[in-house]
Amino acid sequence: MWWRRHPGWRWRAALLLALAALLALRVPAASELAAELRAPPQKLAAHLADFNSLRSLYPHISSSWKLESQWSNYTSWRYSLSFSCGARCAGAAHVRAHDEYAAGPAHGSAQAHRGDFTIQTCRTLPLFSWPDFCEELEVEWFVSGGKGEEEGAARYVERARSRRALGAALLAWLGGGGGLAAARAGHLRVLRETFH
């Protein structure tokens, strides 16, 4: 039999399984930023709560997505969807937004806006269903009227947290992709370019 002729196969298999489990272990990170943007607060908040805008900010999310649930009233809305992000990759997103300090039940009357979104993607190796390498990004944002001299300036504040598989974090670091702070700075740069 094969395993009798190769006595070291068990420890090698155990070592490979331990390495795979280690690479699938999730590593947390956090980032905070605040900025003034040249955008009306309502327009910026609507942009942040729109999944098509999120998709343009996260290019790994493909155009094939499915709305799983949605709910809204005059001042709040939330929705969940699933999407594909390539071969052996699937994900889900959950978005919530709320208009604060609204003068009444009418769109566009709010003076501040709050929201959050979570995007989770999981990848698997070819021919294996385990381990899966998952990444999760949670972002809470707050938009209010800015203090700039321009009419329609918005103050944008966000807190982001991520949990990423160690293997994915190492590949991003080796590839020069940077960490969460660099990714969120890139997100802010895209927002500035969108509302120039």
mmCIF file of C-alpha atoms in Angstrom:
data_model
loop_
_atom_site.group_PDB
_atom_site.id
_atom_site.type_symbol
_atom_site.label_atom_id
_atom_site.label_comp_id
_atom_site.label_asym_id
_atom_site.label_seq_id
_atom_site.Cartn_x
_atom_site.Cartn_y
_atom_site.Cartn_z
ATOM 1 C CA MET A 1 0.000 0.000 0.000
ATOM 2 C CA TRP A 2 1.092 3.555 -0.808
ATOM 3 C CA TRP A 3 1.060 4.911 2.771
ATOM 4 C CA ARG A 4 3.265 2.053 4.033
ATOM 5 C CA ARG A 5 5.956 2.903 1.476
ATOM 6 C CA HIS A 6 5.776 6.621 2.408
ATOM 7 C CA PRO A 7 5.771 6.771 6.209
ATOM 8 C CA GLY A 8 6.058 10.579 6.451
ATOM 9 C CA TRP A 9 2.825 11.346 4.583
ATOM 10 C CA ARG A 10 0.779 11.798 7.742
ATOM 11 C CA TRP A 11 2.874 14.542 9.268
ATOM 12 C CA ARG A 12 3.155 16.264 5.885
ATOM 13 C CA ALA A 13 -0.640 16.172 5.477
ATOM 14 C CA ALA A 14 -1.078 17.453 9.043
ATOM 15 C CA LEU A 15 1.422 20.245 8.353
ATOM 16 C CA LEU A 16 -0.416 21.242 5.150
ATOM 17 C CA LEU A 17 -3.762 21.284 6.963
ATOM 18 C CA ALA A 18 -2.306 23.390 9.780
ATOM 19 C CA LEU A 19 -0.806 25.828 7.252
ATOM 20 C CA ALA A 20 -4.136 26.088 5.393
ATOM 21 C CA ALA A 21 -5.973 26.745 8.679
ATOM 22 C CA LEU A 22 -3.405 29.419 9.616
ATOM 23 C CA LEU A 23 -3.757 31.148 6.236
ATOM 24 C CA ALA A 24 -7.564 31.120 6.610
ATOM 25 C CA LEU A 25 -7.344 32.777 10.051
ATOM 26 C CA ARG A 26 -8.841 36.281 9.933
ATOM 27 C CA VAL A 27 -6.759 39.336 10.807
ATOM 28 C CA PRO A 28 -8.609 42.479 12.034
ATOM 29 C CA ALA A 29 -7.821 46.092 11.074
ATOM 30 C CA ALA A 30 -9.480 49.471 11.730
ATOM 31 C CA SER A 31 -9.382 52.933 10.158
ATOM 32 C CA GLU A 32 -11.046 56.321 10.746
ATOM 33 C CA LEU A 33 -11.122 59.369 8.524
ATOM 34 C CA ALA A 34 -12.905 62.702 8.188
ATOM 35 C CA ALA A 35 -12.999 65.105 5.258
ATOM 36 C CA GLU A 36 -14.815 68.054 3.723
ATOM 37 C CA LEU A 37 -16.231 67.301 0.265
ATOM 38 C CA ARG A 38 -17.673 69.647 -2.337
ATOM 39 C CA ALA A 39 -21.068 67.956 -2.517
ATOM 40 C CA PRO A 40 -24.544 68.630 -1.186
ATOM 41 C CA PRO A 41 -24.963 66.379 1.867
ATOM 42 C CA GLN A 42 -28.140 64.742 0.466
ATOM 43 C CA LYS A 43 -26.415 63.891 -2.816
ATOM 44 C CA LEU A 44 -23.340 62.456 -1.090
ATOM 45 C CA ALA A 45 -25.494 60.351 1.264
ATOM 46 C CA ALA A 46 -27.566 59.003 -1.634
ATOM 47 C CA HIS A 47 -24.349 58.117 -3.477
ATOM 48 C CA LEU A 48 -22.969 56.246 -0.455
ATOM 49 C CA ALA A 49 -26.208 54.265 -0.011
ATOM 50 C CA ASP A 50 -26.472 53.219 -3.676
ATOM 51 C CA PHE A 51 -25.099 49.746 -4.429
ATOM 52 C CA ASN A 52 -24.139 50.746 -7.975
ATOM 53 C CA SER A 53 -21.856 53.371 -6.429
ATOM 54 C CA LEU A 54 -20.429 50.772 -4.059
ATOM 55 C CA ARG A 55 -19.826 48.457 -7.000
ATOM 56 C CA SER A 56 -17.840 51.148 -8.797
ATOM 57 C CA LEU A 57 -15.702 51.599 -5.672
ATOM 58 C CA TYR A 58 -15.066 47.855 -5.293
ATOM 59 C CA PRO A 59 -14.225 46.542 -8.765
ATOM 60 C CA HIS A 60 -13.972 42.886 -7.640
ATOM 61 C CA ILE A 61 -17.781 42.861 -7.325
ATOM 62 C CA SER A 62 -19.147 41.697 -10.658
ATOM 63 C CA SER A 63 -22.191 43.022 -12.431
ATOM 64 C CA SER A 64 -24.112 39.819 -11.677
ATOM 65 C CA TRP A 65 -25.826 40.424 -8.362
ATOM 66 C CA LYS A 66 -29.191 39.519 -6.863
ATOM 67 C CA LEU A 67 -31.296 41.607 -4.510
ATOM 68 C CA GLU A 68 -32.134 39.413 -1.503
ATOM 69 C CA SER A 69 -34.231 41.839 0.574
ATOM 70 C CA GLN A 70 -35.128 45.511 0.794
ATOM 71 C CA TRP A 71 -37.115 47.846 3.018
ATOM 72 C CA SER A 72 -37.619 51.615 3.093
ATOM 73 C CA ASN A 73 -39.776 54.452 4.357
ATOM 74 C CA TYR A 74 -39.380 58.222 4.032
ATOM 75 C CA THR A 75 -36.208 58.505 6.108
ATOM 76 C CA SER A 76 -34.608 55.028 6.254
ATOM 77 C CA TRP A 77 -33.801 52.216 3.897
ATOM 78 C CA ARG A 78 -31.880 48.973 3.936
ATOM 79 C CA TYR A 79 -31.203 46.182 1.502
ATOM 80 C CA SER A 80 -29.172 42.984 1.187
ATOM 81 C CA LEU A 81 -27.825 41.353 -1.921
ATOM 82 C CA SER A 82 -25.562 38.561 -3.065
ATOM 83 C CA PHE A 83 -23.027 38.724 -5.883
ATOM 84 C CA SER A 84 -20.253 36.833 -7.600
ATOM 85 C CA CYS A 85 -16.698 38.124 -7.567
ATOM 86 C CA GLY A 86 -14.971 35.706 -9.912
ATOM 87 C CA ALA A 87 -14.242 32.004 -10.167
ATOM 88 C CA ARG A 88 -14.744 30.240 -6.823
ATOM 89 C CA CYS A 89 -15.710 33.550 -5.218
ATOM 90 C CA ALA A 90 -19.050 34.715 -3.849
ATOM 91 C CA GLY A 91 -20.119 37.571 -1.644
ATOM 92 C CA ALA A 92 -22.886 39.414 0.115
ATOM 93 C CA ALA A 93 -23.520 43.066 0.895
ATOM 94 C CA HIS A 94 -25.820 44.705 3.430
ATOM 95 C CA VAL A 95 -26.512 48.451 3.207
ATOM 96 C CA ARG A 96 -28.463 50.670 5.630
ATOM 97 C CA ALA A 97 -29.005 54.425 5.506
ATOM 98 C CA HIS A 98 -30.994 56.857 7.610
ATOM 99 C CA ASP A 99 -31.788 60.562 7.267
ATOM 100 C CA GLU A 100 -31.415 62.256 10.651
ATOM 101 C CA TYR A 101 -33.033 65.421 11.959
ATOM 102 C CA ALA A 102 -35.612 65.508 9.177
ATOM 103 C CA ALA A 103 -38.125 68.353 9.353
ATOM 104 C CA GLY A 104 -40.922 66.017 8.300
ATOM 105 C CA PRO A 105 -41.618 62.862 6.326
ATOM 106 C CA ALA A 106 -40.201 64.090 3.016
ATOM 107 C CA HIS A 107 -37.105 63.159 1.072
ATOM 108 C CA GLY A 108 -34.393 65.806 1.026
ATOM 109 C CA SER A 109 -35.425 67.549 4.261
ATOM 110 C CA ALA A 110 -32.759 65.922 6.456
ATOM 111 C CA GLN A 111 -29.770 67.892 7.696
ATOM 112 C CA ALA A 112 -27.609 64.858 8.483
ATOM 113 C CA HIS A 113 -27.352 61.324 7.166
ATOM 114 C CA ARG A 114 -26.008 58.153 8.725
ATOM 115 C CA GLY A 115 -25.383 54.768 7.156
ATOM 116 C CA ASP A 116 -23.335 51.637 7.122
ATOM 117 C CA PHE A 117 -22.521 48.808 4.817
ATOM 118 C CA THR A 118 -20.913 45.404 5.122
ATOM 119 C CA ILE A 119 -19.327 43.586 2.209
ATOM 120 C CA GLN A 120 -18.148 39.989 2.637
ATOM 121 C CA THR A 121 -16.374 37.938 -0.013
ATOM 122 C CA CYS A 122 -15.207 34.335 0.295
ATOM 123 C CA ARG A 123 -12.881 32.486 -2.058
ATOM 124 C CA THR A 124 -12.078 28.787 -2.176
ATOM 125 C CA LEU A 125 -9.114 26.930 -3.604
ATOM 126 C CA PRO A 126 -9.492 24.898 -6.794
ATOM 127 C CA LEU A 127 -10.723 21.346 -6.055
ATOM 128 C CA PHE A 128 -11.169 22.066 -2.329
ATOM 129 C CA SER A 129 -14.145 23.382 -0.407
ATOM 130 C CA TRP A 130 -12.013 24.103 2.655
ATOM 131 C CA PRO A 131 -10.439 26.350 3.729
ATOM 132 C CA ASP A 132 -12.314 29.351 2.439
ATOM 133 C CA PHE A 133 -10.493 32.671 2.446
ATOM 134 C CA CYS A 134 -12.963 35.333 3.519
ATOM 135 C CA GLU A 135 -12.717 39.087 3.784
ATOM 136 C CA GLU A 136 -15.239 41.322 5.503
ATOM 137 C CA LEU A 137 -15.380 45.109 5.388
ATOM 138 C CA GLU A 138 -17.706 47.106 7.658
ATOM 139 C CA VAL A 139 -17.993 50.857 7.155
ATOM 140 C CA GLU A 140 -20.090 53.288 9.219
ATOM 141 C CA TRP A 141 -20.439 56.773 7.761
ATOM 142 C CA PHE A 142 -21.945 60.106 8.778
ATOM 143 C CA VAL A 143 -22.630 63.042 6.446
ATOM 144 C CA SER A 144 -23.626 66.525 7.593
ATOM 145 C CA GLY A 145 -23.446 70.074 6.280
ATOM 146 C CA GLY A 146 -19.841 71.149 5.879
ATOM 147 C CA LYS A 147 -18.113 74.152 7.377
ATOM 148 C CA GLY A 148 -16.496 75.232 4.144
ATOM 149 C CA GLU A 149 -17.127 78.576 2.486
ATOM 150 C CA GLU A 150 -18.738 76.902 -0.496
ATOM 151 C CA GLU A 151 -22.472 76.350 -0.662
ATOM 152 C CA GLY A 152 -23.268 72.655 -0.559
ATOM 153 C CA ALA A 153 -20.122 71.449 1.194
ATOM 154 C CA ALA A 154 -20.481 68.216 3.153
ATOM 155 C CA ARG A 155 -18.606 66.875 6.157
ATOM 156 C CA TYR A 156 -17.867 63.155 5.744
ATOM 157 C CA VAL A 157 -16.788 60.949 8.651
ATOM 158 C CA GLU A 158 -16.269 57.191 8.485
ATOM 159 C CA ARG A 159 -15.111 54.341 10.674
ATOM 160 C CA ALA A 160 -14.035 51.167 8.915
ATOM 161 C CA ARG A 161 -13.201 47.722 10.233
ATOM 162 C CA SER A 162 -12.046 44.731 8.264
ATOM 163 C CA ARG A 163 -11.330 41.106 8.897
ATOM 164 C CA ARG A 164 -9.271 39.443 6.235
ATOM 165 C CA ALA A 165 -7.873 35.937 5.895
ATOM 166 C CA LEU A 166 -4.167 35.956 6.745
ATOM 167 C CA GLY A 167 -3.363 34.467 3.331
ATOM 168 C CA ALA A 168 -5.250 37.262 1.523
ATOM 169 C CA ALA A 169 -3.649 39.896 3.760
ATOM 170 C CA LEU A 170 -0.169 38.546 2.998
ATOM 171 C CA LEU A 171 -0.870 38.486 -0.753
ATOM 172 C CA ALA A 172 -2.132 42.091 -0.651
ATOM 173 C CA TRP A 173 0.907 43.180 1.349
ATOM 174 C CA LEU A 174 3.351 41.382 -0.970
ATOM 175 C CA GLY A 175 1.561 42.806 -4.016
ATOM 176 C CA GLY A 176 1.824 46.345 -2.685
ATOM 177 C CA GLY A 177 -1.937 46.605 -2.160
ATOM 178 C CA GLY A 178 -1.510 48.166 1.268
ATOM 179 C CA GLY A 179 -3.793 47.749 4.218
ATOM 180 C CA LEU A 180 -7.183 49.053 5.247
ATOM 181 C CA ALA A 181 -6.012 52.663 5.765
ATOM 182 C CA ALA A 182 -4.624 52.783 2.205
ATOM 183 C CA ALA A 183 -7.839 51.277 0.803
ATOM 184 C CA ARG A 184 -10.016 53.802 2.658
ATOM 185 C CA ALA A 185 -7.777 56.686 1.511
ATOM 186 C CA GLY A 186 -8.309 55.418 -2.048
ATOM 187 C CA HIS A 187 -12.075 55.360 -1.426
ATOM 188 C CA LEU A 188 -11.943 58.985 -0.246
ATOM 189 C CA ARG A 189 -9.919 59.953 -3.342
ATOM 190 C CA VAL A 190 -12.620 58.407 -5.579
ATOM 191 C CA LEU A 191 -15.318 60.333 -3.684
ATOM 192 C CA ARG A 192 -13.376 63.582 -4.193
ATOM 193 C CA GLU A 193 -13.056 62.851 -7.921
ATOM 194 C CA THR A 194 -16.770 62.031 -8.173
ATOM 195 C CA PHE A 195 -17.778 65.306 -6.513
ATOM 196 C CA HIS A 196 -15.169 67.697 -7.913
#
